Amino acid sequence: MTNKMTGMSATLIALAVMCATNGAAAQTAAAPASGTLVASAVEAAPADAGSAATAAPSGDASTALVAGHAQTALADATPADPDAGGTVAELQKLIANNAITELRTSYNGSYGASLLFDGNDMTYYVTLFQQKNFWRVIKTTNDTRADGIYADFVSRTAKLADVEIRRTKLEAQKAYTAKLIALSEKRAASLQVDLDNQRAQQSEVVARQQDTAQQAAELETQRRAEQAKLDQLHRQIAQLRRQTESGLPRNLR
């Protein structure tokens, strides 16, 4: 009789374990695939899992499988980083509080790279920026890695600034060429004024020479006429004198 009761008790215990296992499997299948629910289940599991591990026989594969899945989910779950995307704000706060030391800075055009150091935490901040605005900020405690990242950022600024520097040079060359054009146009205009004045003066000189030559010709004509008249008067005077002195001895004329 006692053996029968013992056998029935073992059977009931086995049935209870199977029902509990099937119920847990059904709840697992019905639950949505949510990280929050998995985390909640894992957080609630340790106390029950310990008692279950004590009560369950070592050969219960279903209980071990459920516990293994729970541990895997906990290991794979990565909590959200509260500082993710906040490295720039963190660095700006350190700069505002004068709690950061600038070790190196390099500029290429409007781009630049800096290696900054927080001595309180022995932390390096490597930044890539444009026109004083942080573009990328890498935080590390490894000085060798910080130096390598800084060198890479400096190389990037050189490449990024190539087009900008070329544009700056072309703009300067364009402005210089425009300046030369303006100076050349001014010089050409000045020479044109000089040439116009020269031509005007030359025209005036030619006209003056023509007038002078004409006046000289007229004066020469007048001179010849007056000279001829003077010669005629001389001849007339001589004739009148001879007539007046006629009758006088020749030696007294």
Coordinates of C-alpha atoms in Angstrom, one line a residue:
M1 CA 0.0 0.0 0.0
T2 CA 2.8 2.3 0.9
N3 CA 4.6 1.6 -2.4
K4 CA 1.4 2.4 -4.3
M5 CA 1.0 5.7 -2.5
T6 CA 4.6 6.5 -3.2
G7 CA 4.2 5.7 -6.9
M8 CA 1.0 7.8 -7.1
S9 CA 2.8 10.7 -5.5
A10 CA 5.7 10.4 -7.9
T11 CA 3.2 10.3 -10.8
L12 CA 1.4 13.4 -9.5
I13 CA 4.7 15.3 -9.1
A14 CA 5.7 14.4 -12.6
L15 CA 2.4 15.6 -14.0
A16 CA 2.7 18.8 -12.1
V17 CA 6.2 19.5 -13.4
M18 CA 5.0 18.7 -17.0
C19 CA 2.0 21.1 -16.6
A20 CA 4.2 23.8 -15.3
T21 CA 6.7 23.3 -18.1
N22 CA 3.9 23.4 -20.8
G23 CA 2.4 26.5 -19.2
A24 CA 5.7 28.3 -19.2
A25 CA 6.3 27.3 -22.9
A26 CA 2.8 28.6 -23.8
Q27 CA 3.4 31.9 -22.1
T28 CA 6.7 32.2 -23.8
A29 CA 5.1 31.6 -27.2
A30 CA 2.3 34.0 -26.6
A31 CA 4.5 36.8 -25.3
P32 CA 5.6 39.5 -27.9
A33 CA 9.3 39.7 -28.9
S34 CA 10.1 42.7 -26.8
G35 CA 13.3 43.6 -25.1
T36 CA 11.4 45.2 -22.2
L37 CA 9.4 42.1 -21.5
V38 CA 12.5 39.9 -21.7
A39 CA 14.3 42.1 -19.4
S40 CA 11.4 42.1 -17.0
A41 CA 11.2 38.3 -17.1
V42 CA 14.9 38.1 -16.5
E43 CA 14.8 40.5 -13.5
A44 CA 11.9 38.5 -12.0
A45 CA 13.5 35.2 -12.7
P46 CA 16.5 34.9 -10.2
A47 CA 14.6 34.1 -7.0
D48 CA 12.2 31.7 -8.7
A49 CA 15.0 30.2 -10.8
G50 CA 17.0 29.5 -7.6
S51 CA 14.1 27.6 -6.0
A52 CA 13.2 25.9 -9.2
A53 CA 16.8 24.8 -9.6
T54 CA 16.6 23.4 -6.1
A55 CA 13.3 21.7 -6.6
A56 CA 13.7 20.4 -10.1
P57 CA 15.6 17.3 -10.8
S58 CA 19.0 17.6 -12.5
G59 CA 17.7 16.0 -15.6
D60 CA 15.0 18.6 -16.3
A61 CA 16.1 19.8 -19.8
S62 CA 13.2 22.1 -20.3
T63 CA 14.0 24.2 -17.2
A64 CA 17.7 24.4 -18.1
L65 CA 16.8 25.5 -21.7
V66 CA 14.5 28.3 -20.4
A67 CA 17.2 29.5 -18.0
G68 CA 19.8 29.4 -20.8
H69 CA 17.6 31.5 -23.2
A70 CA 17.0 34.1 -20.4
Q71 CA 20.7 34.4 -19.7
T72 CA 21.5 34.8 -23.4
A73 CA 18.9 37.5 -23.8
L74 CA 20.3 39.3 -20.8
A75 CA 23.8 39.1 -22.1
D76 CA 22.8 40.3 -25.6
A77 CA 20.7 43.2 -24.4
T78 CA 22.8 46.4 -24.6
P79 CA 21.5 49.3 -22.5
A80 CA 21.1 52.6 -24.2
D81 CA 24.1 54.8 -23.7
P82 CA 22.9 58.0 -21.9
D83 CA 25.8 59.9 -23.3
A84 CA 25.4 58.7 -26.9
G85 CA 25.7 61.7 -29.3
G86 CA 26.5 63.9 -26.3
T87 CA 30.3 63.9 -26.7
V88 CA 30.2 67.3 -28.4
A89 CA 28.1 68.8 -25.6
E90 CA 30.4 67.2 -23.0
L91 CA 33.4 68.8 -24.7
Q92 CA 31.8 72.1 -25.0
K93 CA 31.0 72.1 -21.3
L94 CA 34.6 71.3 -20.5
I95 CA 35.7 74.2 -22.8
A96 CA 33.2 76.6 -21.2
N97 CA 34.6 75.6 -17.7
N98 CA 38.2 75.9 -18.8
A99 CA 38.7 72.3 -17.8
I100 CA 40.4 71.2 -21.1
T101 CA 43.9 71.7 -22.4
E102 CA 44.6 72.3 -26.1
L103 CA 47.6 70.1 -27.1
R104 CA 47.6 70.5 -30.8
T105 CA 45.5 72.3 -33.5
S106 CA 45.9 72.4 -37.2
Y107 CA 44.1 74.5 -39.8
N108 CA 43.5 74.0 -43.5
G109 CA 41.2 76.6 -45.0
S110 CA 38.1 76.8 -42.9
Y111 CA 38.7 73.2 -41.6
G112 CA 40.7 72.2 -38.6
A113 CA 41.6 69.4 -36.2
S114 CA 42.4 69.7 -32.5
L115 CA 43.8 67.3 -29.9
L116 CA 42.4 68.3 -26.5
F117 CA 43.2 66.8 -23.1
D118 CA 41.2 66.5 -19.8
G119 CA 43.8 66.0 -17.1
N120 CA 41.2 65.3 -14.4
D121 CA 40.0 62.1 -16.2
M122 CA 43.2 61.5 -18.3
T123 CA 40.9 61.6 -21.4
Y124 CA 41.7 62.8 -24.9
Y125 CA 39.2 64.5 -27.2
V126 CA 40.1 64.6 -30.9
T127 CA 37.9 67.0 -32.9
L128 CA 37.3 67.7 -36.6
F129 CA 35.7 71.1 -37.1
Q130 CA 34.7 73.6 -39.8
Q131 CA 34.6 77.4 -39.0
K132 CA 34.8 76.7 -35.3
N133 CA 31.8 74.3 -35.4
F134 CA 32.6 70.7 -34.2
W135 CA 32.0 68.2 -36.9
R136 CA 33.3 65.0 -35.2
V137 CA 34.5 64.4 -31.7
I138 CA 36.3 61.2 -30.7
K139 CA 36.9 60.5 -27.0
T140 CA 39.6 58.1 -25.8
T141 CA 41.9 57.4 -22.9
N142 CA 44.6 55.9 -25.2
D143 CA 47.2 58.6 -26.0
T144 CA 48.6 56.6 -29.0
R145 CA 45.1 56.2 -30.5
A146 CA 44.4 59.9 -29.9
D147 CA 47.6 60.9 -31.8
G148 CA 46.7 58.5 -34.6
I149 CA 43.1 59.9 -34.9
Y150 CA 44.5 63.5 -34.8
A151 CA 46.9 62.7 -37.6
D152 CA 44.1 61.2 -39.7
F153 CA 41.8 64.3 -39.0
V154 CA 44.7 66.6 -40.1
S155 CA 45.0 64.7 -43.3
R156 CA 41.3 64.9 -43.9
T157 CA 41.3 68.7 -43.3
A158 CA 44.0 69.0 -46.0
K159 CA 41.9 67.0 -48.5
L160 CA 38.7 68.8 -47.6
A161 CA 40.3 72.2 -47.9
D162 CA 41.8 71.6 -51.4
V163 CA 38.7 72.8 -53.3
E164 CA 38.2 75.7 -50.8
I165 CA 41.9 76.8 -51.1
R166 CA 41.7 76.5 -54.9
R167 CA 38.5 78.6 -54.9
T168 CA 40.2 81.2 -52.7
K169 CA 43.2 81.4 -55.0
L170 CA 40.9 81.6 -58.1
E171 CA 38.9 84.4 -56.4
A172 CA 42.1 86.3 -55.6
Q173 CA 43.4 85.8 -59.1
K174 CA 40.0 87.0 -60.5
A175 CA 40.1 90.1 -58.3
Y176 CA 43.7 90.7 -59.2
T177 CA 43.0 90.4 -62.9
A178 CA 40.0 92.7 -62.6
K179 CA 42.3 95.2 -60.8
L180 CA 44.8 94.9 -63.6
I181 CA 42.1 95.4 -66.2
A182 CA 40.8 98.5 -64.4
L183 CA 44.4 99.9 -64.2
S184 CA 44.9 99.0 -67.9
E185 CA 41.7 100.7 -68.9
K186 CA 42.6 103.7 -66.9
R187 CA 46.0 103.8 -68.5
A188 CA 44.5 103.3 -72.0
A189 CA 42.0 106.1 -71.3
S190 CA 44.8 108.4 -70.2
L191 CA 46.9 107.6 -73.3
Q192 CA 43.8 108.2 -75.4
V193 CA 43.4 111.6 -73.8
D194 CA 47.0 112.4 -74.4
L195 CA 46.7 111.2 -78.0
D196 CA 43.6 113.3 -78.5
N197 CA 45.4 116.4 -77.1
Q198 CA 48.4 115.7 -79.3
R199 CA 46.2 115.5 -82.4
A200 CA 44.3 118.6 -81.4
Q201 CA 47.6 120.4 -80.8
Q202 CA 49.0 119.1 -84.0
S203 CA 46.0 120.4 -85.9
E204 CA 46.3 123.7 -84.2
V205 CA 50.0 123.9 -85.1
V206 CA 49.3 123.0 -88.7
A207 CA 46.6 125.6 -88.9
R208 CA 48.8 128.2 -87.3
Q209 CA 51.7 127.3 -89.7
Q210 CA 49.3 127.7 -92.6
D211 CA 48.1 131.0 -91.3
T212 CA 51.6 132.2 -90.7
A213 CA 52.8 131.1 -94.1
Q214 CA 49.8 132.8 -95.7
Q215 CA 50.5 136.0 -93.7
A216 CA 54.2 135.7 -94.7
A217 CA 53.3 135.4 -98.3
E218 CA 51.0 138.4 -98.1
L219 CA 53.7 140.4 -96.3
E220 CA 56.2 139.4 -98.9
T221 CA 53.8 140.6 -101.6
Q222 CA 53.3 143.8 -99.8
R223 CA 57.0 144.2 -99.3
R224 CA 57.7 143.7 -103.0
A225 CA 55.0 146.2 -103.9
E226 CA 56.3 148.8 -101.5
Q227 CA 59.8 148.1 -102.6
A228 CA 58.8 148.6 -106.2
K229 CA 57.0 151.8 -105.2
L230 CA 60.1 153.0 -103.3
D231 CA 62.3 152.3 -106.3
Q232 CA 59.9 154.2 -108.5
L233 CA 59.9 157.1 -106.1
H234 CA 63.7 157.0 -106.0
R235 CA 63.7 157.2 -109.8
Q236 CA 61.2 160.0 -109.8
I237 CA 63.1 161.9 -107.2
A238 CA 66.3 161.5 -109.3
Q239 CA 64.5 162.7 -112.4
L240 CA 63.0 165.7 -110.6
R241 CA 66.3 166.6 -109.2
R242 CA 67.9 166.5 -112.6
Q243 CA 65.1 168.7 -113.9
T244 CA 65.5 171.1 -111.1
E245 CA 69.2 171.3 -111.5
S246 CA 69.1 171.5 -115.2
G247 CA 71.1 174.4 -116.5
L248 CA 73.7 174.2 -113.8
P249 CA 77.3 173.3 -114.8
R250 CA 77.8 169.5 -114.8
N251 CA 80.3 169.7 -112.0
L252 CA 77.8 171.4 -109.8
R253 CA 74.9 169.1 -110.3

